[in-house]
Amino acid sequence: MKTLEEKSKIQLWKSVISSLVGVLGSSIYSFGLSLMLLEKTGSSMSFAISLIVWPIMSMLLMPIVGPVVERYSRKKVIIISQLFTIFSMVLFTIFWLNGPKHILAVVVVLKIAIQASDQFTSSAQQAAKVHLVLEDDLGKLAGYTSSASSLSGIISSVAGAALYAFLPFWLFIALEILTECITLLITLTLDFSLVEKKEEKLDNDKGTFREGINYVRKQKFLFAFILMCTGLNFFSGVFQVGLPMLLIRDLGISNFQYGVTESAFSIGMLISGFIIARMQQPHHPFLFSWRLSFLMSLMVGILGTVIFLPRISWLVTIVISLMLVVYGFAQTLFNIPISVWLQKEIPSKIQGRFFTVLGTIATAAMPVGGALYGFLFDLDFGNKAFFDFLLFALTGIALTLVSLTAVYIKKLNLKEAKIYSLEEITEDAVEV
């Protein structure tokens, strides 16, 4: 008879393996899809359009996902959404094999379907973590899952670029279907009620999205965190749209070398993931993450300086890779400690709504940011490389201002950051 601690460890490693397999397949597919779109359209705007589908769908589904995750079995929600993803990818395979036409429109439709599915999956997984493993294993789960995702990213970036040169694109789709099936099988073996948590009752337990908004509005530190994440995600378009344009279009590095730079980002995440899995949770997680946001801003701001290097493709690749290692390291250290803190402190009863609100509001600015950067990186002032350098530099400054504003606008002391329980929410807690 296994003890609860042993069962928690088994569930932890099942979750890590599921993440490793799932992210590996989706990352290779996404990398191949990005190269295919860039090759067939040659425009950063079309690339940006495919990217902004995700946040748009997040906003549309925001009032629905949280209540569904809390009202129904989280395991069933995950299984149904994964089956829907597999079905969507099968339809895309059939379309592709019959001769792809109007490819951008079809990719957008596919992304809408997959994002709808992923929105339910990710919210249910976030809310279920406190029931999958013991509290002492939550930090390890977050750290090892991040490391698994990073390892997948390292492999997928190089493998995706190499495979794209030799294999037909439909095999990328087939790989994504296979890995989705494997993660589904692992999900079926997980016990989503291993750890019982005391549920706090809402005054009006209807599972409404409005209650999630009200909960955040009455939490001054949560509100500041979401405000900071919203600003950071708005400017993330400079990475998603700008980096491939800067490196492939302006500096002429190969697809393989671009894959190496993508792997560098994952290497940084891998290193920090292993560190987090072994370190103690910071005493002040919000303050810890806030300080790291400035390192991320610095890395974004100096990325464009590679245009001043000699046009030696491998020199550019190495310098960019080193910067992205640091950025990936900082981003994971930014995300995981505060995520673990939120999972521990936010009442389990409202976690579905909260993580839906967090995931959606934080990404609500991404369509605007993605479209803006898609437009800006398509502008031609004669010297595209120098203009791209200015875009990265100004974005770094803007990110710094966002982090400062999110905290100082309400004069918050991050050493005193706390999550109020449902009973503790009073007029004193209302700061927004």
Short mmCIF file of N, CA and C in Angstrom, two decimals, residues 47-60 104 107-116 366-367:
data_model
loop_
_atom_site.label_atom_id
_atom_site.label_comp_id
_atom_site.label_asym_id
_atom_site.label_seq_id
_atom_site.Cartn_x
_atom_site.Cartn_y
_atom_site.Cartn_z
N PHE A 47 2.24 36.85 -39.99
CA PHE A 47 2.77 36.12 -38.85
C PHE A 47 2.12 36.64 -37.57
N ALA A 48 1.96 37.95 -37.47
CA ALA A 48 1.33 38.55 -36.28
C ALA A 48 -0.13 38.16 -36.17
N ILE A 49 -0.83 38.09 -37.30
CA ILE A 49 -2.25 37.72 -37.28
C ILE A 49 -2.43 36.34 -36.66
N SER A 50 -1.55 35.41 -37.05
CA SER A 50 -1.66 34.05 -36.50
C SER A 50 -1.38 34.02 -35.00
N LEU A 51 -0.57 34.97 -34.51
CA LEU A 51 -0.22 35.00 -33.10
C LEU A 51 -1.32 35.61 -32.22
N ILE A 52 -2.05 36.58 -32.75
CA ILE A 52 -3.00 37.30 -31.90
C ILE A 52 -4.33 36.58 -31.76
N VAL A 53 -4.50 35.45 -32.47
CA VAL A 53 -5.73 34.68 -32.32
C VAL A 53 -5.87 34.19 -30.87
N TRP A 54 -4.76 33.76 -30.29
CA TRP A 54 -4.79 33.20 -28.94
C TRP A 54 -5.38 34.17 -27.92
N PRO A 55 -4.85 35.40 -27.79
CA PRO A 55 -5.41 36.30 -26.79
C PRO A 55 -6.83 36.73 -27.11
N ILE A 56 -7.18 36.84 -28.37
CA ILE A 56 -8.56 37.21 -28.71
C ILE A 56 -9.52 36.13 -28.22
N MET A 57 -9.18 34.87 -28.47
CA MET A 57 -10.02 33.78 -28.00
C MET A 57 -10.06 33.74 -26.48
N SER A 58 -8.94 34.06 -25.83
CA SER A 58 -8.92 34.09 -24.37
C SER A 58 -9.93 35.08 -23.83
N MET A 59 -10.00 36.25 -24.45
CA MET A 59 -10.94 37.27 -23.99
C MET A 59 -12.39 36.83 -24.21
N LEU A 60 -12.65 36.22 -25.36
CA LEU A 60 -14.02 35.80 -25.66
C LEU A 60 -14.49 34.68 -24.72
N LEU A 104 -3.41 31.06 -44.68
CA LEU A 104 -3.48 31.90 -43.49
C LEU A 104 -4.86 31.82 -42.85
N VAL A 107 -5.22 28.49 -41.05
CA VAL A 107 -4.42 28.46 -39.82
C VAL A 107 -5.12 29.25 -38.72
N VAL A 108 -5.71 30.37 -39.07
CA VAL A 108 -6.43 31.18 -38.07
C VAL A 108 -7.62 30.39 -37.51
N VAL A 109 -8.38 29.72 -38.38
CA VAL A 109 -9.51 28.91 -37.91
C VAL A 109 -9.02 27.79 -36.99
N LEU A 110 -7.91 27.15 -37.38
CA LEU A 110 -7.35 26.08 -36.55
C LEU A 110 -6.92 26.61 -35.19
N LYS A 111 -6.26 27.75 -35.20
CA LYS A 111 -5.81 28.34 -33.93
C LYS A 111 -6.98 28.71 -33.04
N ILE A 112 -8.09 29.15 -33.64
CA ILE A 112 -9.28 29.46 -32.85
C ILE A 112 -9.78 28.20 -32.15
N ALA A 113 -9.85 27.10 -32.89
CA ALA A 113 -10.33 25.84 -32.31
C ALA A 113 -9.40 25.34 -31.22
N ILE A 114 -8.08 25.36 -31.49
CA ILE A 114 -7.13 24.84 -30.51
C ILE A 114 -7.06 25.74 -29.28
N GLN A 115 -7.13 27.06 -29.49
CA GLN A 115 -7.09 27.95 -28.35
C GLN A 115 -8.30 27.78 -27.45
N ALA A 116 -9.46 27.56 -28.05
CA ALA A 116 -10.65 27.31 -27.24
C ALA A 116 -10.44 26.08 -26.36
N MET A 366 -2.39 41.58 -25.81
CA MET A 366 -1.55 40.95 -26.83
C MET A 366 -2.04 41.15 -28.26
N PRO A 367 -3.35 41.11 -28.52
CA PRO A 367 -3.76 41.36 -29.91
C PRO A 367 -3.35 42.74 -30.40
#
